């Protein structure tokens, strides 16, 4: 049951990612990426990582991708402005490389998979547990990331101000 | 097959059946509210604008003050051609209405509509999905709802649609932030993200007489939340994505038939969802003020008698009112509509008779435990529905009273007023909690 659900969700994720790189229209590509991201969230949910599942949808699929789509729509690209698709030979080469890389990944994962899967601890992935860990064992990394984000925000405001 | 395995099997089957039953109930509830809210909208707007509103569609002469109009509308929309204009992006054009509708309907899964029901060794949470992340799930799923609108606006290949799509994207991402931040205060006060636990915590009393509802402990949070919720549901005064006087009808200009209806229904289901969320977070959800679940179970027979007596009194009042109505209606239309008064009176009298018979039949019955628990459940579900209905009406009231914001005013309110206010709210909540705990 769980395996079937995993394969379906994984297939959707891969299919969405494939569509994203093959669509010529940037908006269609962005929507395909959304599909892929939501399917990934489904995989997180199957791993019992509740918070990551929600954040994946809320932040990536819900906020960042909406911004990306907003930008693409504002640019309002016309058909003739789009980049020419690569010629036939290059296309075949790219596809071959992608397939080879994919096969390598699958072999690597299959050969490296442990026979015994460790059990997840109680409360794994819940909001309480993640919050607790963030403010105890991982306090310094957490604070440093906050500072980095703050710097990024200040930088963006500064850059935008110059334009206005 | 040994007995334990069989028992496990039947137990699992029963659990699955319960989940299916709950899902069906929630979907039925959403669609029932949909009908009532659309009726509210039509009759309410007519009332506020001093019009009559829909008053002709009838089944056997019964109009129910325009409620039957809904069914006429649905029939019309199903019959209509679903036209696909040329030059649209067909796949996305067809897909868009379903996306919005599906996500909104899915978010109902975590809304609790009663306390847990403990029957025969089961402890059944009265929500479809008993998620620990509760509110966050709703925020996440409704944030996806914007894709339906954007896809529709973009794939229609129409500049008004595109403008509507752009506006809604900007509005939704702006107002998601205050929406999320305003309920952080609620999490801090009740110490949980789990919606049913938040509701259960609201059953306590504040200062010994006030129910500890979210609105009393988080008044500022409530104001921010309800403003942002109105914006998320695309309702006036925040309905610039469709602003009919500016961009025709925004993202759904090119849609017709049931595809249009899906957008239309999605909008009202979003309204119901927002009301349900406001009720759950700020107005005690299914809590009946001053009566918690154990009280209700202990006094189940009294509760049932009060409910039945109330029902009987209401049907009596309705019967009297309908008799007067039938007299006034005599010969007004000169057709089948004249019979409405009589039909309604018959139903009211029948309802009165049923209530009285059940009342006499159950007057001296001693209830077993499961019956008492079911009565408590029903009264809590009823309380929840009444509260949600009131907030549905509030949405419509606001829509027909306030004018639409200008685009820059909308952005100003979201970014410059609501977001700083919600940060202040979090700060104050934290300070107060710290002081109270010391």
Coordinates of C-alpha atoms in Angstrom, one line a residue:
Chain A
X1 CA 0.0 0.0 0.0
X2 CA 2.7 2.4 1.1
X3 CA 5.0 1.4 -1.7
X4 CA 2.3 1.9 -4.3
X5 CA 1.5 5.4 -3.0
X6 CA 5.2 6.1 -3.1
X7 CA 5.7 5.0 -6.7
X8 CA 2.6 7.1 -7.8
X9 CA 3.8 10.2 -6.0
X10 CA 7.4 9.7 -7.2
X11 CA 6.2 9.3 -10.8
X12 CA 4.3 12.5 -10.5
X13 CA 7.3 14.3 -9.1
X14 CA 9.6 13.1 -11.9
X15 CA 7.0 13.7 -14.6
X16 CA 6.5 17.3 -13.3
X17 CA 10.3 17.9 -13.3
X18 CA 10.6 16.5 -16.9
X19 CA 7.8 18.7 -18.1
X20 CA 9.5 21.7 -16.5
X21 CA 12.6 21.3 -18.5
X22 CA 10.9 20.4 -21.8
X23 CA 8.1 23.0 -22.0
X24 CA 9.1 26.0 -24.1
X25 CA 6.6 28.4 -22.4
X26 CA 8.2 29.6 -19.1
X27 CA 4.8 29.7 -17.4
X28 CA 3.9 26.2 -18.3
X29 CA 7.4 25.2 -17.0
X30 CA 6.8 27.0 -13.7
X31 CA 3.4 25.2 -13.3
X32 CA 5.1 21.9 -13.9
X33 CA 7.6 22.7 -11.2
X34 CA 4.8 23.4 -8.8
X35 CA 3.3 19.9 -9.5
X36 CA 6.7 18.4 -8.9
X37 CA 7.2 20.3 -5.6
X38 CA 3.7 19.3 -4.3
X39 CA 4.5 15.7 -5.1
X40 CA 7.8 16.0 -3.2
X41 CA 5.7 17.3 -0.2
X42 CA 3.7 14.1 -0.5
X43 CA 6.9 12.1 -0.1
X44 CA 7.7 14.1 3.0
X45 CA 4.3 13.3 4.4
X46 CA 4.9 9.6 3.8
X47 CA 8.1 9.9 5.8
X48 CA 6.1 11.3 8.7
X49 CA 7.9 14.7 8.5
X50 CA 4.7 16.8 9.1
X51 CA 6.4 20.1 9.5
X52 CA 8.6 19.7 6.4
X53 CA 5.5 18.6 4.4
X54 CA 3.6 21.7 5.4
X55 CA 6.6 24.0 4.9
X56 CA 7.3 22.5 1.5
X57 CA 3.8 23.4 0.3
X58 CA 3.5 26.7 2.2
X59 CA 6.9 28.1 1.3
X60 CA 8.0 26.5 -2.0
X61 CA 4.8 25.6 -3.8
X62 CA 2.7 28.4 -2.2
X63 CA 4.9 31.4 -1.9
X64 CA 8.1 31.2 -3.9
X65 CA 6.5 29.7 -7.0
X66 CA 3.7 32.2 -6.9
X67 CA 6.3 34.9 -6.9
X68 CA 8.1 33.3 -9.8
X69 CA 4.9 33.0 -11.8
X70 CA 4.0 36.6 -10.9
X71 CA 7.3 37.7 -12.4
X72 CA 6.9 35.7 -15.5
X73 CA 3.4 37.1 -16.0
X74 CA 4.7 40.6 -15.5
X75 CA 7.4 40.1 -18.2
X76 CA 4.6 39.0 -20.5
X77 CA 6.8 37.2 -23.0
X78 CA 5.7 36.7 -26.5
X79 CA 6.2 33.6 -28.6
X80 CA 8.9 35.1 -30.8
X81 CA 10.9 36.3 -27.8
X82 CA 11.4 32.8 -26.5
X83 CA 14.8 31.1 -27.0
X84 CA 15.0 28.7 -29.9
X85 CA 14.9 25.1 -28.8
X86 CA 18.3 23.3 -29.1
X87 CA 19.0 21.5 -32.4
X88 CA 18.3 17.8 -32.8
X89 CA 21.8 16.5 -32.1
X90 CA 22.4 18.5 -29.0
X91 CA 18.9 17.5 -27.8
X92 CA 19.7 13.8 -28.1
X93 CA 23.0 14.3 -26.3
X94 CA 21.3 16.1 -23.4
X95 CA 18.6 13.4 -23.1
X96 CA 21.3 10.6 -23.2
X97 CA 23.3 12.4 -20.5
X98 CA 20.2 12.8 -18.4
X99 CA 19.3 9.1 -18.8
X100 CA 22.9 8.0 -17.9
X101 CA 22.9 10.3 -14.9
X102 CA 19.5 8.9 -13.8
X103 CA 20.7 5.3 -14.2
X104 CA 23.8 6.1 -12.2
X105 CA 21.7 7.6 -9.4
X106 CA 19.4 4.6 -9.3
X107 CA 22.2 2.1 -9.1
X108 CA 23.9 4.2 -6.5
X109 CA 20.8 4.4 -4.3
X110 CA 19.9 0.7 -4.8
X111 CA 23.4 -0.5 -3.9
X112 CA 23.7 1.8 -1.0
X113 CA 20.3 1.0 0.5
X114 CA 20.6 -0.6 4.0
X115 CA 18.7 -3.8 4.7
X116 CA 17.5 -2.6 8.1
X117 CA 15.8 0.8 8.2
X118 CA 16.2 2.6 11.5
X119 CA 13.0 3.4 13.4
X120 CA 12.1 7.1 13.7
X121 CA 11.9 8.3 17.2
X122 CA 8.7 9.4 18.9
X123 CA 7.4 12.8 17.8
X124 CA 9.7 12.8 14.8
X125 CA 9.1 15.7 12.5
X126 CA 6.4 17.3 14.6
X127 CA 6.3 21.0 15.0
X128 CA 7.1 20.8 18.8
X129 CA 10.2 18.6 18.3
X130 CA 11.6 20.6 15.4
X131 CA 11.1 23.9 17.3
X132 CA 12.7 22.4 20.4
X133 CA 15.7 21.2 18.5
X134 CA 16.1 24.6 16.7
X135 CA 16.2 26.5 20.0
X136 CA 18.5 24.0 21.9
X137 CA 21.0 21.8 19.9
X138 CA 20.9 23.9 16.7
X139 CA 20.6 27.4 18.2
X140 CA 23.7 28.8 16.7
X141 CA 23.2 27.6 13.1
X142 CA 19.5 28.8 13.4
X143 CA 20.6 32.3 14.6
X144 CA 23.3 32.5 11.9
X145 CA 20.8 31.7 9.2
X146 CA 18.4 34.3 10.6
X147 CA 21.2 36.9 10.4
X148 CA 22.0 35.8 6.8
X149 CA 18.3 36.3 5.9
X150 CA 18.2 39.6 7.6
X151 CA 21.3 40.8 5.6
X152 CA 19.6 39.6 2.4
X153 CA 16.4 41.5 3.2
X154 CA 18.4 44.7 4.0
X155 CA 20.4 44.3 0.8
X156 CA 17.2 43.9 -1.3
X157 CA 15.7 47.0 0.2
X158 CA 18.8 48.9 -0.5
X159 CA 19.0 47.8 -4.1
X160 CA 15.4 48.4 -4.7
X161 CA 15.6 51.9 -3.2
X162 CA 18.3 52.9 -5.7
X163 CA 16.0 52.1 -8.6
X164 CA 13.1 54.0 -7.2
Chain B
X1 CA -8.9 -17.6 10.5
X2 CA -8.4 -16.9 14.2
X3 CA -10.8 -14.8 16.2
X4 CA -8.4 -11.9 17.0
X5 CA -7.5 -11.4 13.4
X6 CA -11.2 -11.3 12.5
X7 CA -11.8 -8.8 15.2
X8 CA -8.9 -6.7 13.9
X9 CA -10.2 -6.9 10.4
X10 CA -13.7 -5.7 11.4
X11 CA -12.2 -3.0 13.5
X12 CA -10.2 -1.7 10.6
X13 CA -13.2 -1.9 8.4
X14 CA -15.2 0.0 10.9
X15 CA -12.5 2.7 11.1
X16 CA -12.4 3.1 7.3
X17 CA -16.2 3.3 7.2
X18 CA -16.1 6.0 9.9
X19 CA -13.6 8.0 7.9
X20 CA -15.7 7.7 4.7
X21 CA -18.8 8.8 6.6
X22 CA -17.0 11.8 8.1
X23 CA -15.7 12.8 4.6
X24 CA -19.2 12.6 3.2
X25 CA -20.6 14.6 6.0
X26 CA -18.0 17.3 5.6
X27 CA -18.6 17.5 1.8
X28 CA -22.4 17.6 2.4
X29 CA -21.9 20.3 5.0
X30 CA -19.8 22.4 2.6
X31 CA -22.4 22.1 -0.2
X32 CA -25.3 22.7 2.1
X33 CA -23.6 25.9 3.3
X34 CA -22.9 26.8 -0.3
X35 CA -26.6 26.8 -1.1
X36 CA -27.6 28.7 2.0
X37 CA -24.8 31.3 1.6
X38 CA -25.7 31.9 -2.0
X39 CA -29.3 32.4 -1.0
X40 CA -28.1 34.8 1.8
X41 CA -26.1 36.7 -0.8
X42 CA -29.1 37.1 -3.2
X43 CA -31.7 37.9 -0.6
X44 CA -29.3 39.8 1.6
X45 CA -28.0 42.1 -1.2
X46 CA -31.6 42.6 -2.2
X47 CA -32.5 43.5 1.4
X48 CA -29.6 45.9 1.8
X49 CA -30.3 47.6 -1.6
X50 CA -34.0 47.8 -0.9
X51 CA -34.9 45.3 -3.7
X52 CA -37.1 42.2 -3.6
X53 CA -34.5 39.7 -4.9
X54 CA -35.3 36.4 -6.5
X55 CA -39.0 35.5 -5.9
X56 CA -40.4 33.5 -8.8
X57 CA -38.6 30.2 -9.1
X58 CA -40.7 27.6 -7.4
X59 CA -41.3 23.9 -6.9
X60 CA -45.1 23.3 -6.8
X61 CA -45.6 26.9 -5.9
X62 CA -43.1 26.8 -2.9
X63 CA -40.5 29.5 -3.3
X64 CA -39.0 29.5 0.3
X65 CA -38.2 33.2 -0.1
X66 CA -36.0 32.6 -3.2
X67 CA -34.1 29.5 -1.9
X68 CA -35.5 27.5 -4.9
X69 CA -33.7 29.9 -7.2
X70 CA -30.5 28.0 -6.4
X71 CA -31.8 24.9 -8.1
X72 CA -33.0 26.8 -11.1
X73 CA -29.5 28.4 -11.3
X74 CA -27.8 25.0 -11.1
X75 CA -30.0 23.5 -13.8
X76 CA -29.3 26.5 -16.0
X77 CA -25.5 26.2 -15.5
X78 CA -25.5 22.5 -16.2
X79 CA -27.5 22.9 -19.4
X80 CA -25.3 25.7 -20.7
X81 CA -22.6 25.2 -23.3
X82 CA -19.0 25.2 -21.9
X83 CA -17.5 27.4 -24.5
X84 CA -13.8 27.3 -25.1
X85 CA -12.7 30.4 -27.0
X86 CA -10.0 30.1 -29.7
X87 CA -6.4 30.9 -29.0
X88 CA -6.6 29.8 -25.3
X89 CA -4.2 27.3 -23.8
X90 CA -6.7 24.4 -23.8
X91 CA -5.2 22.1 -21.2
X92 CA -4.7 24.8 -18.6
X93 CA -8.0 26.5 -19.5
X94 CA -9.9 23.3 -18.7
X95 CA -7.7 22.4 -15.6
X96 CA -7.9 25.8 -13.9
X97 CA -11.4 25.7 -12.4
X98 CA -10.9 22.2 -10.9
X99 CA -7.6 23.3 -9.2
X100 CA -9.2 26.1 -7.2
X101 CA -12.2 24.1 -6.3
X102 CA -10.4 21.0 -5.2
X103 CA -7.9 22.8 -2.9
X104 CA -10.6 24.7 -1.2
X105 CA -12.7 21.6 -0.5
X106 CA -9.6 19.7 0.7
X107 CA -8.9 22.3 3.4
X108 CA -12.1 21.4 5.2
X109 CA -10.5 18.1 6.2
X110 CA -9.0 19.5 9.5
X111 CA -11.9 21.6 10.7
X112 CA -13.3 20.0 13.9
X113 CA -17.1 20.1 14.1
X114 CA -17.6 18.4 17.5
X115 CA -15.7 16.9 20.4
X116 CA -14.3 13.4 20.1
X117 CA -16.9 10.7 20.2
X118 CA -16.1 7.8 22.5
X119 CA -18.3 4.8 21.5
X120 CA -17.7 1.1 21.8
X121 CA -14.0 1.3 22.3
X122 CA -13.5 3.9 19.6
X123 CA -12.2 7.4 20.2
X124 CA -13.4 9.1 17.0
X125 CA -12.1 12.6 16.4
X126 CA -14.8 14.6 14.7
X127 CA -12.6 15.9 11.8
X128 CA -11.7 14.1 8.7
X129 CA -7.9 14.3 9.2
X130 CA -6.7 14.5 12.8
X131 CA -3.5 16.3 11.9
X132 CA -1.1 17.8 14.5
X133 CA -0.2 20.7 12.2
X134 CA -3.9 21.6 11.9
X135 CA -4.0 25.3 11.0
X136 CA -0.8 25.2 9.1
X137 CA -2.3 22.6 6.8
X138 CA -5.2 24.9 6.0
X139 CA -2.8 27.8 5.3
X140 CA -0.7 25.7 3.0
X141 CA -3.6 24.3 1.0
X142 CA -5.3 27.6 0.6
X143 CA -2.1 29.1 -0.5
X144 CA -2.2 26.7 -3.5
X145 CA -5.7 28.0 -4.3
X146 CA -4.2 31.0 -6.1
X147 CA -2.9 28.7 -8.9
X148 CA -6.5 28.1 -10.1
X149 CA -7.0 31.8 -10.5
X150 CA -3.6 32.5 -12.0
X151 CA -4.0 29.6 -14.5
X152 CA -7.4 30.8 -15.5
X153 CA -6.2 34.3 -16.0
X154 CA -3.2 33.4 -18.0
X155 CA -4.6 30.6 -20.1
X156 CA -7.7 32.6 -21.2
X157 CA -5.4 34.8 -23.4
X158 CA -7.4 37.9 -22.5
X159 CA -5.9 41.0 -21.1
X160 CA -8.6 41.5 -18.5
X161 CA -8.2 37.9 -17.4
X162 CA -4.4 38.3 -17.1
X163 CA -4.9 41.5 -15.1
X164 CA -7.3 39.7 -12.8
X165 CA -4.8 36.9 -12.4
X166 CA -1.9 39.3 -11.7
X167 CA -4.0 41.2 -9.1
X168 CA -5.0 38.1 -7.3
X169 CA -1.5 36.8 -7.1
X170 CA -0.3 40.0 -5.6
X171 CA -3.2 40.1 -3.2
X172 CA -3.0 36.5 -2.1
X173 CA 0.7 36.5 -1.3
X174 CA 0.5 39.8 0.5
X175 CA -2.4 38.8 2.7
X176 CA -1.1 35.3 3.5
X177 CA 1.6 36.9 5.7
X178 CA -0.7 38.8 8.1
X179 CA -3.1 35.8 8.0
X180 CA -0.3 33.5 9.2
X181 CA 1.1 35.9 11.7
X182 CA -2.2 36.9 13.3
X183 CA -2.8 33.3 14.5
X184 CA 0.6 33.0 16.0
X185 CA -0.9 34.7 19.1
X186 CA -3.6 32.0 19.2
X187 CA -0.9 29.3 19.2
X188 CA 1.0 31.0 22.0
X189 CA -2.1 31.3 24.2
X190 CA -3.5 27.8 23.6
X191 CA -0.1 26.2 23.2
X192 CA -1.1 24.0 20.2
X193 CA -1.5 23.9 16.5
X194 CA -4.0 21.1 16.7
X195 CA -7.4 22.6 15.9
X196 CA -9.5 20.4 18.1
X197 CA -7.1 21.1 21.1
X198 CA -7.5 24.8 20.4
X199 CA -11.2 24.5 20.5
X200 CA -11.1 22.3 23.7
X201 CA -9.0 25.0 25.4
X202 CA -11.6 27.6 24.5
X203 CA -14.1 25.8 26.7
X204 CA -12.6 27.1 29.9
X205 CA -13.7 30.3 31.6
X206 CA -11.8 33.5 31.8
X207 CA -12.2 35.4 35.2
X208 CA -14.8 32.9 36.1
X209 CA -17.6 34.2 33.8
X210 CA -16.2 34.8 30.3
X211 CA -15.7 31.9 27.9
X212 CA -12.0 31.7 27.1
X213 CA -12.7 32.3 23.4
X214 CA -10.0 33.4 21.0
X215 CA -11.6 36.8 20.5
X216 CA -11.4 37.6 24.2
X217 CA -7.7 36.7 24.6
X218 CA -6.7 37.9 21.1
X219 CA -8.9 40.8 20.1
X220 CA -6.2 42.4 17.8
X221 CA -5.4 39.1 16.3
X222 CA -9.0 38.6 15.5
X223 CA -9.3 41.9 13.6
X224 CA -6.2 41.2 11.6
X225 CA -7.2 37.7 10.9
X226 CA -10.7 38.5 9.7
X227 CA -9.4 41.3 7.4
X228 CA -6.8 39.0 5.9
X229 CA -9.4 36.2 5.6
X230 CA -11.7 38.5 3.7
X231 CA -8.8 39.3 1.3
X232 CA -7.9 35.6 0.9
X233 CA -11.5 34.7 0.0
X234 CA -11.5 37.5 -2.6
X235 CA -14.5 39.2 -1.1
X236 CA -15.4 42.8 -1.2
X237 CA -13.8 45.2 0.0
X238 CA -10.9 43.1 -1.3
X239 CA -12.4 41.8 -4.5
X240 CA -10.0 43.6 -6.9
X241 CA -9.1 40.3 -8.7
X242 CA -12.6 40.5 -10.3
X243 CA -13.5 44.1 -9.9
X244 CA -16.2 44.1 -12.6
X245 CA -16.2 47.8 -13.1
X246 CA -12.5 47.9 -13.8
X247 CA -11.5 44.6 -15.5
X248 CA -14.9 43.2 -16.5
X249 CA -14.9 40.1 -14.3
X250 CA -11.2 39.4 -13.9
X251 CA -9.9 35.9 -14.3
X252 CA -13.2 34.2 -15.2
X253 CA -14.3 36.4 -18.1
X254 CA -13.9 33.7 -20.6
X255 CA -15.6 30.9 -18.7
X256 CA -19.1 29.7 -19.1
X257 CA -21.4 26.9 -17.9
X258 CA -20.2 24.6 -15.2
X259 CA -16.6 25.8 -15.5
X260 CA -17.8 29.2 -14.5
X261 CA -19.9 27.6 -11.8
X262 CA -16.9 25.9 -10.3
X263 CA -15.2 29.3 -9.8
X264 CA -18.4 30.7 -8.4
X265 CA -18.9 27.8 -6.0
X266 CA -15.2 27.9 -5.1
X267 CA -15.6 31.5 -4.0
X268 CA -18.5 30.7 -1.7
X269 CA -16.9 27.6 -0.3
X270 CA -13.8 29.7 0.4
X271 CA -16.2 32.0 2.3
X272 CA -17.6 29.2 4.3
X273 CA -14.1 27.9 5.0
X274 CA -13.0 31.3 6.3
X275 CA -16.1 31.5 8.5
X276 CA -15.4 28.0 9.8
X277 CA -11.8 29.0 10.6
X278 CA -12.8 32.2 12.3
X279 CA -15.3 30.3 14.4
X280 CA -12.8 27.5 15.3
X281 CA -10.0 29.9 16.2
X282 CA -11.8 32.8 17.8
X283 CA -15.3 31.8 18.7
X284 CA -15.0 28.5 20.5
X285 CA -15.7 26.2 17.5
X286 CA -18.2 23.6 18.6
X287 CA -18.1 24.8 22.2
X288 CA -21.5 25.7 23.7
X289 CA -20.8 28.5 26.1
X290 CA -20.8 27.4 29.8
X291 CA -21.5 23.8 28.8
X292 CA -18.6 21.4 28.2
X293 CA -18.8 17.9 26.7
X294 CA -19.1 16.1 30.1
X295 CA -21.9 18.4 31.2
X296 CA -23.7 17.7 27.9
X297 CA -23.4 14.0 28.3
X298 CA -24.5 14.0 32.0
X299 CA -27.6 16.1 31.3
X300 CA -28.3 14.5 27.9
X301 CA -32.0 14.0 28.5
X302 CA -32.4 17.6 29.6
X303 CA -30.5 18.8 26.5
X304 CA -32.6 16.7 24.2
X305 CA -35.8 17.9 25.8
X306 CA -34.7 21.6 25.5
X307 CA -33.8 21.0 21.8
X308 CA -37.1 19.3 21.1
X309 CA -39.1 21.9 23.0
X310 CA -37.2 24.6 21.1
X311 CA -38.0 22.9 17.8
X312 CA -41.7 22.5 18.7
X313 CA -41.9 26.2 19.7
X314 CA -40.2 27.3 16.5
X315 CA -42.5 25.2 14.3
X316 CA -45.5 26.5 16.2
X317 CA -44.4 30.1 15.6
X318 CA -43.7 29.2 12.0
X319 CA -47.1 27.6 11.6
X320 CA -48.9 30.7 13.0
X321 CA -46.8 33.0 10.7
X322 CA -47.5 30.8 7.7
X323 CA -51.2 30.8 8.3
X324 CA -51.2 34.7 8.2
X325 CA -49.0 34.5 5.1
X326 CA -51.4 32.2 3.4
X327 CA -54.3 34.6 4.1
X328 CA -52.3 37.5 2.7
X329 CA -51.2 35.6 -0.4
X330 CA -54.7 34.6 -1.4
X331 CA -55.3 35.6 -5.0
X332 CA -52.1 37.7 -5.3
X333 CA -50.6 35.9 -8.2
X334 CA -53.5 34.0 -9.6
X335 CA -51.5 30.9 -10.2
X336 CA -49.8 28.0 -8.4
X337 CA -47.7 30.4 -6.3
X338 CA -50.8 31.2 -4.2
X339 CA -50.6 27.7 -2.7
X340 CA -47.2 28.4 -1.0
X341 CA -48.7 29.5 2.3
X342 CA -50.8 26.4 2.7
X343 CA -47.9 24.0 1.8
X344 CA -45.6 25.7 4.3
X345 CA -48.3 25.6 7.0
X346 CA -48.8 21.9 6.4
X347 CA -45.0 21.3 6.8
X348 CA -44.8 23.4 9.9
X349 CA -47.7 21.6 11.6
X350 CA -46.2 18.3 10.6
X351 CA -42.9 19.3 12.1
X352 CA -44.7 20.4 15.3
X353 CA -46.5 17.1 15.5
X354 CA -43.2 15.1 15.1
X355 CA -41.5 17.2 17.7
X356 CA -44.3 16.7 20.2
X357 CA -44.7 12.9 19.6
X358 CA -40.9 12.4 20.0
X359 CA -41.0 14.6 23.1
X360 CA -43.7 12.5 24.8
X361 CA -42.2 9.3 23.6
X362 CA -38.8 10.2 25.1
X363 CA -40.0 12.1 28.2
X364 CA -39.3 9.3 30.7
X365 CA -36.7 7.2 28.8
X366 CA -33.4 6.6 30.5
X367 CA -30.7 7.0 28.0
X368 CA -27.8 4.5 27.6
X369 CA -24.3 6.0 27.4
X370 CA -24.0 5.9 23.6
X371 CA -27.3 7.8 23.1
X372 CA -26.2 10.5 25.6
X373 CA -22.9 10.9 23.8
X374 CA -24.7 11.1 20.4
X375 CA -27.0 13.8 21.8
X376 CA -24.1 15.8 23.0
X377 CA -22.4 15.4 19.6
X378 CA -25.5 16.5 17.7
X379 CA -25.9 19.6 19.9
X380 CA -22.3 20.5 19.4
X381 CA -22.5 20.1 15.6
X382 CA -25.6 22.3 15.7
X383 CA -23.8 25.0 17.6
X384 CA -20.9 24.9 15.2
X385 CA -23.2 25.2 12.2
X386 CA -25.1 28.1 13.7
X387 CA -21.9 30.0 14.4
X388 CA -20.5 29.4 10.9
X389 CA -23.8 30.5 9.4
X390 CA -23.6 33.7 11.3
X391 CA -20.2 34.5 10.0
X392 CA -21.3 33.6 6.5
X393 CA -23.9 36.2 6.9
X394 CA -21.3 38.7 8.2
X395 CA -19.3 38.2 5.0
X396 CA -22.3 39.1 2.9
X397 CA -23.2 42.0 5.1
X398 CA -19.7 43.4 4.7
X399 CA -19.7 42.9 1.0
X400 CA -22.8 44.9 0.4
X401 CA -21.9 47.6 2.9
X402 CA -18.3 48.5 2.0
X403 CA -16.9 49.8 -1.3
X404 CA -14.0 48.2 -3.0
X405 CA -10.4 49.3 -2.1
X406 CA -8.2 50.9 -4.7
X407 CA -5.2 48.7 -5.6
X408 CA -2.6 50.8 -3.8
X409 CA -4.8 51.2 -0.8
X410 CA -5.1 47.4 -0.6
X411 CA -1.3 46.9 -0.8
X412 CA -0.8 49.7 1.8
X413 CA -3.3 48.2 4.2
X414 CA -1.7 44.7 3.9
X415 CA 2.0 45.6 4.1
X416 CA 2.0 48.8 6.1
X417 CA -0.9 48.3 8.6
X418 CA -1.7 44.6 9.1
X419 CA 1.8 43.1 9.1
X420 CA 3.3 45.5 11.6
X421 CA 0.1 45.2 13.7
X422 CA 0.4 41.4 13.8
X423 CA 4.1 41.7 14.9
X424 CA 3.0 44.0 17.7
X425 CA 0.3 41.5 18.6
X426 CA 2.8 38.7 18.9
X427 CA 5.0 40.9 21.1
X428 CA 2.2 41.9 23.4
X429 CA 0.9 38.3 23.6
X430 CA 4.3 37.1 24.6
X431 CA 4.7 39.7 27.3
X432 CA 1.2 39.1 28.8
X433 CA 1.8 35.3 28.8
X434 CA 5.1 35.8 30.5
X435 CA 3.5 38.1 33.1
X436 CA 0.6 35.8 33.8
X437 CA 2.8 32.8 34.2
X438 CA 5.1 34.5 36.8

